[in-house]
Coordinates of C-alpha atoms and ligand atoms in Angstrom, one line a residue:
M1 CA -135.0 -196.3 2.2
A2 CA -134.4 -193.5 4.8
E3 CA -137.8 -191.3 3.7
R4 CA -139.7 -195.0 4.4
E5 CA -138.7 -194.9 8.6
H6 CA -141.8 -193.8 10.6
E7 CA -143.7 -194.0 7.3
H8 CA -147.7 -194.9 8.4
V9 CA -150.0 -197.1 6.5
R10 CA -153.5 -197.9 7.4
V11 CA -153.0 -201.8 6.6
A12 CA -149.8 -203.8 6.4
V13 CA -150.6 -207.0 4.0
I14 CA -147.2 -209.8 4.8
G15 CA -146.8 -212.2 2.3
S16 CA -147.7 -211.7 -1.5
G17 CA -148.8 -215.6 -2.2
F18 CA -152.5 -216.1 -2.6
G19 CA -153.5 -215.0 0.5
G20 CA -151.6 -211.6 0.7
L21 CA -152.4 -210.9 -3.4
G22 CA -156.2 -211.8 -2.6
A23 CA -156.1 -209.0 0.1
A24 CA -154.5 -206.5 -1.6
V25 CA -157.2 -207.1 -4.2
R26 CA -159.9 -207.1 -1.7
L27 CA -158.6 -203.9 -0.3
R28 CA -158.5 -202.1 -3.0
R29 CA -162.4 -202.9 -4.3
A30 CA -163.2 -201.8 -0.4
G31 CA -161.6 -198.2 -1.4
I32 CA -158.6 -198.6 0.9
T33 CA -155.6 -197.6 -1.4
D34 CA -153.6 -196.9 2.2
F35 CA -151.4 -200.3 2.6
V36 CA -148.5 -202.3 1.5
V37 CA -147.6 -205.3 0.9
L38 CA -144.0 -206.6 2.9
E39 CA -143.0 -209.6 0.7
R40 CA -139.4 -211.0 1.7
R41 CA -138.6 -212.3 -2.0
E42 CA -137.8 -210.7 -5.5
A43 CA -141.2 -211.4 -6.7
V44 CA -145.2 -212.7 -5.9
G45 CA -146.1 -216.0 -5.4
G46 CA -145.5 -217.1 -2.0
T47 CA -144.9 -220.9 -2.1
W48 CA -145.9 -221.1 -5.2
H49 CA -142.5 -218.9 -6.0
D50 CA -140.5 -220.6 -4.0
N51 CA -141.4 -224.8 -4.8
S52 CA -140.1 -225.1 -8.3
Y53 CA -138.9 -228.5 -8.0
P54 CA -139.0 -230.6 -11.0
G55 CA -143.0 -232.1 -11.4
C56 CA -144.1 -229.5 -8.8
A57 CA -147.8 -228.9 -9.3
C58 CA -151.1 -228.5 -7.7
D59 CA -153.0 -231.6 -6.6
V60 CA -156.6 -229.4 -6.7
P61 CA -157.9 -228.9 -10.3
S62 CA -156.6 -225.4 -11.6
H63 CA -160.6 -224.0 -12.1
L64 CA -161.1 -224.1 -8.4
Y65 CA -157.4 -223.7 -7.3
S66 CA -157.9 -219.9 -8.6
F67 CA -159.8 -216.7 -7.4
S68 CA -163.5 -216.5 -8.0
F69 CA -162.6 -213.0 -9.0
A70 CA -159.9 -213.5 -11.4
P71 CA -160.9 -216.5 -13.6
N72 CA -158.6 -218.1 -15.8
P73 CA -160.4 -219.3 -19.1
Q74 CA -157.2 -220.7 -20.4
W75 CA -155.9 -223.1 -17.9
P76 CA -153.8 -225.6 -20.4
R77 CA -154.5 -228.7 -18.0
S78 CA -156.8 -230.0 -15.3
F79 CA -154.5 -229.6 -12.8
S80 CA -151.4 -227.2 -13.2
G81 CA -147.7 -227.1 -12.9
Q82 CA -146.1 -224.3 -10.6
P83 CA -144.6 -222.3 -13.8
H84 CA -148.6 -221.6 -15.0
I85 CA -150.0 -221.2 -11.4
R86 CA -146.8 -218.6 -10.8
A87 CA -148.2 -216.7 -13.8
Y88 CA -151.2 -216.7 -12.8
L89 CA -150.2 -215.0 -9.8
E90 CA -148.0 -212.2 -11.8
R91 CA -150.9 -211.6 -13.7
V92 CA -153.3 -211.2 -11.0
T93 CA -150.9 -208.5 -9.7
D94 CA -151.0 -206.6 -13.1
T95 CA -154.2 -206.9 -13.7
F96 CA -155.1 -205.6 -10.2
G97 CA -152.5 -202.5 -10.0
L98 CA -150.9 -204.2 -7.2
R99 CA -147.3 -203.8 -8.1
Q100 CA -147.5 -200.0 -6.8
H101 CA -148.4 -201.7 -3.3
I102 CA -145.5 -204.3 -3.2
R103 CA -142.5 -203.9 -1.2
F104 CA -140.0 -206.7 -2.8
N105 CA -136.7 -207.9 -0.9
C106 CA -138.4 -206.7 2.3
E107 CA -138.7 -209.4 5.4
V108 CA -140.8 -208.5 8.1
Q109 CA -138.4 -208.9 11.3
Q110 CA -140.5 -208.0 14.1
L111 CA -144.0 -206.9 14.9
T112 CA -144.7 -204.5 18.1
W113 CA -148.0 -203.8 19.3
D114 CA -148.0 -199.7 20.6
T115 CA -150.8 -199.6 23.3
D116 CA -150.6 -196.4 23.6
E117 CA -150.6 -195.6 20.1
L118 CA -152.8 -198.3 18.8
H119 CA -150.7 -199.6 16.0
W120 CA -148.3 -201.8 14.9
V121 CA -144.9 -201.0 15.0
I122 CA -143.0 -203.3 11.7
E123 CA -139.1 -203.8 11.6
T124 CA -138.5 -204.9 8.2
G125 CA -135.1 -205.6 6.1
Q126 CA -135.7 -201.9 4.5
G127 CA -136.4 -199.8 7.6
T128 CA -139.3 -199.4 10.3
L129 CA -143.1 -198.7 9.5
T130 CA -146.3 -198.4 11.4
A131 CA -149.8 -199.7 10.9
D132 CA -153.0 -199.9 12.0
L133 CA -153.9 -202.9 11.0
V134 CA -151.6 -206.2 10.1
V135 CA -152.6 -209.0 8.0
S136 CA -150.3 -211.4 8.2
A137 CA -150.8 -213.9 5.2
T138 CA -147.5 -215.8 5.4
G139 CA -149.3 -219.3 5.0
P140 CA -148.4 -222.3 6.5
L141 CA -145.9 -223.5 3.8
S142 CA -143.5 -220.7 3.9
D143 CA -140.5 -222.0 6.2
P144 CA -139.4 -225.5 5.3
K145 CA -138.4 -228.2 7.4
I146 CA -135.6 -230.3 7.7
P147 CA -135.3 -232.8 10.9
D148 CA -132.3 -232.8 12.9
I149 CA -130.3 -235.8 11.5
P150 CA -127.0 -237.0 13.8
G151 CA -124.2 -236.3 11.1
L152 CA -126.1 -234.6 8.5
D153 CA -123.5 -231.6 9.2
G154 CA -120.8 -233.9 8.4
F155 CA -122.5 -234.9 4.6
K156 CA -120.0 -234.2 1.9
G157 CA -122.4 -234.3 -0.6
K158 CA -125.1 -232.0 -1.8
V159 CA -128.2 -231.1 0.6
F160 CA -131.1 -229.4 -0.4
H161 CA -134.9 -229.0 0.7
S162 CA -137.4 -229.7 -2.0
A163 CA -138.8 -226.3 -1.5
Q164 CA -135.6 -224.6 -2.0
W165 CA -134.3 -226.2 -5.3
D166 CA -130.5 -226.2 -6.3
H167 CA -131.1 -225.5 -9.7
D168 CA -127.5 -225.2 -10.4
Y169 CA -127.0 -228.6 -9.1
D170 CA -126.7 -231.5 -12.2
L171 CA -128.9 -234.9 -11.0
R172 CA -127.5 -236.6 -14.2
G173 CA -125.8 -239.8 -13.1
K174 CA -125.9 -239.2 -9.5
R175 CA -126.8 -241.2 -6.7
I176 CA -130.0 -239.0 -5.0
A177 CA -131.3 -240.0 -1.6
M178 CA -135.2 -238.3 -1.7
I179 CA -136.3 -238.4 2.0
G180 CA -140.1 -238.4 2.4
T181 CA -143.2 -239.4 0.6
G182 CA -145.3 -236.7 1.3
A183 CA -147.2 -234.4 -1.5
S184 CA -144.2 -232.8 -2.9
A185 CA -141.9 -236.3 -2.6
I186 CA -143.9 -238.3 -4.5
Q187 CA -143.9 -235.4 -7.4
I188 CA -140.4 -235.2 -7.7
V189 CA -139.6 -239.0 -7.6
P190 CA -141.2 -239.5 -11.1
A191 CA -139.7 -236.4 -12.4
I192 CA -136.0 -236.8 -11.5
Q193 CA -136.0 -240.7 -11.7
P194 CA -135.0 -241.0 -15.4
T195 CA -132.1 -238.6 -15.0
V196 CA -130.5 -239.4 -12.2
G197 CA -128.0 -242.5 -11.4
R198 CA -129.5 -244.3 -8.7
L199 CA -132.5 -243.2 -6.5
T200 CA -133.2 -244.3 -2.7
L201 CA -136.6 -243.1 -1.8
F202 CA -136.6 -243.0 2.3
Q203 CA -140.1 -243.8 3.3
R204 CA -140.8 -243.5 7.0
T205 CA -144.5 -243.8 6.7
P206 CA -146.3 -244.8 3.2
A207 CA -148.7 -242.7 2.0
W208 CA -152.4 -243.4 0.2
V209 CA -152.2 -242.4 -3.4
M210 CA -155.0 -241.7 -5.6
P211 CA -155.4 -241.3 -9.3
R212 CA -154.3 -238.3 -10.9
V213 CA -157.6 -237.7 -13.6
D214 CA -155.3 -235.1 -15.2
R215 CA -155.7 -234.4 -19.0
R216 CA -155.2 -231.6 -21.6
I217 CA -158.1 -228.9 -21.2
T218 CA -159.1 -228.5 -24.7
G219 CA -159.2 -225.9 -27.3
V220 CA -163.0 -225.8 -27.8
E221 CA -163.3 -226.0 -23.7
R222 CA -160.7 -223.1 -23.5
W223 CA -162.7 -221.1 -25.8
L224 CA -166.4 -222.0 -24.6
H225 CA -164.9 -220.8 -21.1
T226 CA -163.9 -217.2 -22.5
M227 CA -166.9 -216.8 -24.7
L228 CA -169.3 -217.9 -22.4
P229 CA -168.3 -217.4 -18.9
A230 CA -171.2 -219.2 -17.3
T231 CA -169.5 -222.4 -18.4
R232 CA -166.0 -221.8 -16.5
Y233 CA -168.4 -221.0 -13.6
L234 CA -170.8 -224.4 -14.0
R235 CA -167.1 -226.3 -13.6
R236 CA -165.9 -224.7 -10.5
Q237 CA -169.1 -225.1 -9.3
L238 CA -169.2 -228.9 -10.0
L239 CA -165.9 -229.3 -8.8
W240 CA -166.7 -227.2 -5.9
G241 CA -169.8 -229.2 -5.3
I242 CA -168.3 -232.7 -5.6
R243 CA -165.8 -231.6 -3.1
E244 CA -168.4 -230.3 -0.4
L245 CA -170.0 -233.9 -0.7
Q246 CA -167.1 -235.3 0.2
V247 CA -166.5 -233.4 3.8
S248 CA -168.7 -235.5 5.9
A249 CA -166.7 -238.7 5.1
F250 CA -163.9 -236.9 6.7
T251 CA -165.4 -234.7 9.5
K252 CA -168.0 -237.3 10.7
R253 CA -168.0 -241.0 9.3
P254 CA -164.8 -241.9 8.3
A255 CA -165.7 -245.7 7.6
E256 CA -167.5 -244.1 4.5
L257 CA -163.6 -243.5 3.2
G258 CA -163.3 -247.5 3.2
L259 CA -164.3 -247.6 -0.8
V260 CA -161.9 -244.8 -1.7
Q261 CA -159.0 -246.6 0.5
R262 CA -160.0 -249.9 -1.9
L263 CA -159.7 -247.5 -5.2
A264 CA -156.3 -246.5 -3.6
A265 CA -155.2 -249.8 -2.9
A266 CA -156.0 -251.3 -6.2
H267 CA -154.5 -248.3 -7.9
M268 CA -150.9 -249.7 -6.2
K269 CA -151.6 -253.5 -7.2
R270 CA -152.0 -252.5 -10.9
V271 CA -148.3 -251.3 -10.7
I272 CA -146.7 -252.8 -8.3
K273 CA -146.5 -256.7 -8.7
D274 CA -144.2 -257.5 -6.1
P275 CA -146.1 -258.2 -3.2
Q276 CA -143.2 -257.9 -0.4
T277 CA -143.1 -254.1 -1.6
R278 CA -146.5 -253.9 -1.9
R279 CA -146.7 -254.7 1.8
Q280 CA -144.3 -251.9 2.5
L281 CA -146.0 -249.2 0.7
T282 CA -149.4 -250.1 2.1
P283 CA -150.4 -247.7 5.1
D284 CA -151.6 -249.4 8.1
Y285 CA -154.1 -246.2 8.7
R286 CA -157.3 -244.7 7.2
I287 CA -157.2 -243.1 4.0
G288 CA -157.7 -239.0 4.5
C289 CA -155.6 -239.0 8.2
K290 CA -152.7 -237.6 6.2
R291 CA -153.1 -235.6 3.0
I292 CA -154.6 -237.9 0.3
L293 CA -151.9 -238.0 -3.0
L294 CA -152.8 -237.9 -6.4
S295 CA -150.4 -239.5 -8.5
N296 CA -150.0 -241.6 -11.6
D297 CA -146.6 -241.9 -12.1
F298 CA -145.6 -242.2 -8.4
Y299 CA -145.8 -246.1 -8.8
P300 CA -144.5 -246.8 -11.9
A301 CA -141.2 -244.8 -11.2
L302 CA -140.7 -247.0 -8.1
T303 CA -140.5 -250.1 -10.3
K304 CA -137.6 -248.3 -12.6
E305 CA -134.6 -250.5 -12.2
N306 CA -132.5 -247.3 -10.4
V307 CA -135.0 -246.8 -7.7
D308 CA -134.6 -248.5 -4.3
L309 CA -137.4 -248.0 -1.2
V310 CA -136.2 -248.2 1.9
A311 CA -139.4 -248.6 4.1
S312 CA -137.6 -246.4 6.8
G313 CA -137.1 -243.0 7.9
L314 CA -133.5 -241.4 7.8
R315 CA -131.9 -241.6 11.2
E316 CA -128.4 -240.5 10.7
V317 CA -125.6 -239.5 8.5
R318 CA -122.0 -241.2 8.7
G319 CA -120.1 -239.4 5.8
S320 CA -121.6 -240.2 2.5
T321 CA -123.6 -243.2 4.4
L322 CA -127.0 -242.9 4.7
V323 CA -128.7 -244.8 7.8
A324 CA -132.2 -245.5 7.9
A325 CA -133.9 -246.5 10.9
D326 CA -134.1 -250.5 10.2
G327 CA -130.3 -250.5 9.7
T328 CA -130.2 -249.7 5.8
E329 CA -127.2 -248.1 4.7
T330 CA -127.2 -246.1 1.4
E331 CA -124.3 -244.7 -0.2
A332 CA -125.3 -240.9 -1.9
D333 CA -124.1 -237.7 -3.7
A334 CA -127.1 -235.5 -2.6
I335 CA -130.1 -236.0 -0.1
I336 CA -133.1 -234.2 -0.7
F337 CA -135.4 -233.6 1.6
G338 CA -139.0 -233.4 1.1
T339 CA -139.9 -233.3 4.7
G340 CA -142.4 -230.4 4.7
F341 CA -143.2 -227.2 6.4
H342 CA -143.3 -225.5 9.8
V343 CA -147.2 -226.0 9.9
T344 CA -148.2 -226.0 13.5
D345 CA -145.5 -223.6 14.5
M346 CA -146.0 -220.7 12.3
P347 CA -142.5 -218.8 12.1
I348 CA -144.1 -215.5 12.1
A349 CA -145.5 -215.9 15.4
K350 CA -142.3 -215.9 17.1
K351 CA -142.0 -212.1 15.4
V352 CA -145.0 -210.9 16.4
K353 CA -145.3 -209.3 20.2
G354 CA -148.6 -208.2 21.3
A355 CA -150.5 -206.0 23.9
N356 CA -149.0 -207.9 26.7
G357 CA -145.6 -208.1 25.9
T358 CA -145.5 -211.4 24.6
T359 CA -145.2 -213.3 21.7
L360 CA -147.8 -214.9 19.5
A361 CA -145.6 -217.8 19.8
E362 CA -145.4 -217.5 23.5
E363 CA -149.2 -217.1 23.8
W364 CA -149.4 -220.7 21.4
K365 CA -146.8 -222.8 23.2
E366 CA -149.6 -224.9 23.9
G367 CA -151.0 -225.0 20.8
M368 CA -152.2 -222.3 17.8
E369 CA -155.4 -220.5 18.5
A370 CA -157.4 -217.9 17.0
L371 CA -161.0 -216.6 16.4
R372 CA -162.5 -217.7 13.4
G373 CA -159.0 -218.6 12.3
A374 CA -158.0 -215.2 12.3
S375 CA -157.5 -213.3 15.3
A376 CA -155.6 -214.3 18.6
A377 CA -156.1 -212.6 21.7
G378 CA -154.1 -209.8 22.9
F379 CA -152.8 -209.1 19.6
P380 CA -155.5 -206.3 18.5
N381 CA -155.8 -205.5 14.8
F382 CA -154.1 -208.6 13.8
L383 CA -155.5 -210.9 11.4
T384 CA -153.9 -214.0 10.2
I385 CA -155.2 -215.3 6.2
I386 CA -154.5 -219.1 6.8
G387 CA -154.8 -218.9 10.6
P388 CA -155.6 -222.1 13.0
N389 CA -157.6 -224.5 11.9
T390 CA -158.4 -223.4 8.4
G391 CA -156.9 -225.5 6.2
L392 CA -158.6 -228.2 4.6
G393 CA -158.0 -231.8 3.7
N394 CA -160.1 -232.3 0.4
S395 CA -160.4 -229.1 -1.4
S396 CA -158.9 -226.2 -2.3
M397 CA -157.6 -223.3 -0.2
I398 CA -158.5 -220.6 -2.3
L399 CA -161.8 -221.0 -1.0
M400 CA -160.9 -220.8 2.4
I401 CA -159.0 -217.2 1.7
E402 CA -161.8 -216.0 0.1
A403 CA -163.9 -216.5 3.0
Q404 CA -160.9 -215.1 5.5
L405 CA -160.7 -212.1 3.0
N406 CA -164.5 -211.4 3.5
Y407 CA -163.5 -211.4 7.4
M408 CA -160.7 -208.9 6.8
V409 CA -162.9 -206.3 4.7
D410 CA -166.0 -206.6 7.4
F411 CA -163.3 -206.2 10.1
V412 CA -162.2 -202.9 8.4
R413 CA -165.5 -201.9 7.7
Q414 CA -166.0 -202.6 11.7
L415 CA -163.3 -200.1 12.6
D416 CA -164.3 -197.3 10.2
T417 CA -168.1 -197.6 11.7
L418 CA -166.9 -197.2 15.3
G419 CA -164.6 -194.1 14.1
G420 CA -161.3 -192.4 15.5
K421 CA -158.0 -194.3 16.7
V422 CA -159.2 -197.6 17.2
A423 CA -158.2 -201.3 17.8
L424 CA -160.4 -205.0 17.9
D425 CA -158.7 -207.3 20.3
A426 CA -160.5 -211.2 20.4
R427 CA -161.8 -211.4 23.7
P428 CA -160.2 -214.5 25.0
A429 CA -163.7 -215.8 26.4
A430 CA -164.8 -216.0 22.4
V431 CA -161.4 -217.4 21.1
R432 CA -161.8 -220.1 23.9
A433 CA -165.5 -221.0 22.9
W434 CA -164.8 -220.9 19.3
N435 CA -161.7 -223.3 19.7
Q436 CA -163.7 -225.8 22.4
H437 CA -166.3 -226.1 19.9
L438 CA -163.8 -227.0 17.2
Q439 CA -161.8 -229.5 19.0
E440 CA -165.2 -231.0 20.4
R441 CA -165.8 -231.4 16.5
M442 CA -162.7 -232.7 15.6
K443 CA -162.7 -235.6 17.9
R444 CA -165.0 -237.2 15.4
T445 CA -162.9 -236.4 12.0
V446 CA -160.6 -238.9 10.3
W447 CA -157.8 -236.9 10.8
N448 CA -158.0 -237.4 14.7
T449 CA -159.1 -241.0 14.6
G450 CA -157.6 -242.4 11.6
G451 CA -154.8 -243.7 13.3
C452 CA -151.7 -242.0 12.0
D453 CA -149.4 -239.0 12.8
S454 CA -149.7 -235.9 10.7
W455 CA -148.6 -232.5 9.7
Y456 CA -152.1 -231.5 10.8
L457 CA -151.3 -232.0 14.7
D458 CA -149.2 -230.3 16.5
A459 CA -146.7 -231.5 19.3
N460 CA -149.6 -231.9 21.9
G461 CA -151.3 -234.5 19.1
R462 CA -154.0 -231.5 18.9
N463 CA -155.0 -230.5 15.6
T464 CA -154.8 -227.0 15.1
T465 CA -154.6 -226.9 11.3
V466 CA -157.8 -228.4 9.4
W467 CA -161.3 -226.9 9.5
P468 CA -163.5 -229.6 10.4
G469 CA -166.4 -228.8 8.3
T470 CA -167.3 -227.5 4.7
T471 CA -166.1 -224.7 3.1
S472 CA -169.7 -223.1 2.6
E473 CA -169.8 -223.5 6.2
F474 CA -166.9 -221.8 6.8
R475 CA -167.9 -218.6 4.7
K476 CA -171.0 -218.3 6.5
V477 CA -169.4 -218.2 10.1
T478 CA -166.6 -215.4 8.8
K479 CA -169.0 -213.7 6.8
E480 CA -169.1 -211.0 9.4
V481 CA -167.1 -209.9 12.9
R482 CA -168.9 -210.1 15.6
L483 CA -168.4 -207.0 17.6
E484 CA -169.3 -209.3 20.6
E485 CA -166.4 -211.1 20.4
Y486 CA -163.8 -208.2 20.5
E487 CA -162.7 -205.8 23.0
V488 CA -162.9 -202.4 21.2
L489 CA -159.7 -200.3 22.6
R490 CA -159.5 -196.9 21.8
A491 CA -156.4 -194.6 22.5
A492 CA -157.1 -191.3 24.8
A493 CA -154.7 -189.3 22.6
R494 CA -153.6 -186.5 25.2
Q495 CA -153.3 -188.9 28.3
G496 CA -151.8 -191.3 25.9
A497 CA -153.8 -193.8 28.1
Q498 CA -155.9 -196.4 26.3
Q499 CA -159.4 -197.0 27.1
R500 CA -161.3 -200.4 26.7
E501 CA -164.8 -200.0 26.0
A502 CA -167.5 -202.8 26.2
A503 CA -168.7 -204.1 22.6
A504 CA -172.1 -202.5 22.1
Ligands
NAP1 P1 -145.1 -233.7 4.2 O1 -146.8 -233.6 3.7 O2 -145.0 -233.0 5.6 O3 -144.3 -234.4 4.0 C1 -143.0 -234.8 4.7 C2 -142.7 -236.0 4.4 O4 -141.1 -236.5 5.4 C3 -143.5 -237.1 5.1 O5 -143.6 -238.5 4.2 C4 -142.6 -237.5 6.3 O6 -142.9 -238.8 6.7 C5 -141.1 -237.5 5.9 N1 -140.4 -237.4 7.1 C6 -140.0 -236.6 7.8 N2 -138.4 -236.9 8.4 C7 -138.0 -238.2 7.9 C8 -137.2 -239.0 8.3 N3 -136.1 -238.3 9.2 N4 -137.2 -240.1 7.6 C9 -137.5 -240.1 6.3 N5 -138.9 -239.4 6.1 C10 -139.4 -238.3 6.8 O7 -144.7 -232.4 3.2 P2 -144.3 -232.3 1.7 O8 -144.8 -233.4 1.1 O9 -143.9 -231.1 1.3 O10 -146.0 -231.4 1.8 C11 -146.4 -230.5 2.7 C12 -147.7 -230.1 1.9 O11 -148.0 -228.9 0.9 C13 -148.9 -231.0 1.7 O12 -149.6 -231.6 2.4 C14 -149.7 -230.1 0.9 O13 -150.7 -229.4 1.7 C15 -148.7 -229.1 0.2 N6 -148.2 -229.4 -1.5 C16 -149.4 -229.7 -2.0 C17 -148.8 -230.1 -3.3 C18 -149.8 -229.8 -4.5 O14 -150.3 -230.6 -5.2 N7 -151.2 -229.1 -4.1 C19 -147.8 -230.5 -3.5 C20 -147.0 -230.5 -2.6 C21 -147.1 -229.9 -1.4 P3 -144.0 -238.9 8.0 O15 -145.5 -239.2 7.1 O16 -143.7 -240.2 8.8 O17 -144.2 -238.0 8.9

């Protein structure tokens, strides 16, 4: 550890999920080997490492939910489970020789911009290092959120979050309370229903659920994808193209989603025969406003004898009794929170202190904003992968990550071209212009007009998470760094002073 104090690297990547591993591959391909990947866990995978709950799977088809530069002809199912995705990321790590760059069990505690030296000082659990450029790939689904429920501390049973599943806890015969009806909870419910004694689902807001067209990918298909890579490519392009065509309904014409909403309602009606339960399960907002969930076994699980639906949020815990907002009382041995993540209040932001001495969290107290999803003003040479407004409502995040990696590679290229000790700081006017335009477009989207509250919106009701366009458009606008949107900072080494150059 001691020899790592004061170590300097060209690039420090934070996180080894899809974003961090992708960054590592692209840096190596750009000829940069002087970089480290700082990973707080003992293994790669990010959210796909942490989320190991029963039933955990991806609701984007695997042939699209994978790197374009690391295709996998052997995906076993159209929608892969977490173990397969995690194994894929381990393979990517080995295939691209990334392991040598990764520091495991190395949590970043503080990042401070040194205005004289023009580099970041990074304090980690394993000592301090400095880096010219930081690529923060901590992702929006990294830190679990458990709501502040009065009396929860006094609950004597087991409590855990979906992303911190306690595999040593035996669910057999237990009275389990599942809190939430998001993408995680609806996968957990059918997976644990056969095992538990009683399962009570606390639903604060119902979700629209569509069928999941999941099937085994046949041996013939896999053989074809291996022998004829073009078939694999075509499959990916088709999956991508369909989703690109859907985008305008989400971003411009939410009324067009009416047909999809009717399909979702019919999907429910086929399984849920009781009209009262159907009413409870039917959302009062436009489909797509919250993330559309895909499941064939969620509704069937709700019809099982050992499952109760409480159509109300969890308000309070009194001893072993859970009290819902509508007053319903439920006895439980364990509470499982499927209550999501700190998305709009990105946890790493509290640890990043920029050129003005303020943290990114302080700068973002009115809401996150960055230039092209990557650069915040006053935080030179700091890029976020899956930064503000780079999320998607209907397609694969890997497409967005790869676009941001293009931006990262061009950022490094620009630094090289400028030469010497140099940093790029996003101009406040450029950040403002980018976000004003983005928020203007956001006004028409289903996320803002659909009549729901979702984790896409921050505490002020502003959508700071989703990209209001197609993935190809995002790819185009992140293809290269426009130097005029940045201030070029140079360190005058002798005087220790910093000079600001007007960019060409
Ligand atoms: P989430 O979508 O944020 O859902 C959280 C749930 O907790 C919501 O239903 C919320 O209700 C509920 N909740 C919060 N406080 C509550 C309370 N006091 N009582 C009852 N319910 C309460 O979280 P998530 O399901 O973990 O999913 C997060 C994201 O992870 C997803 O949207 C998706 O992007 C990703 N994910 C993806 C997959 C996949 O297949 N690719 C699978 C799992 C997760 P309200 O709706 O009323 O707020």
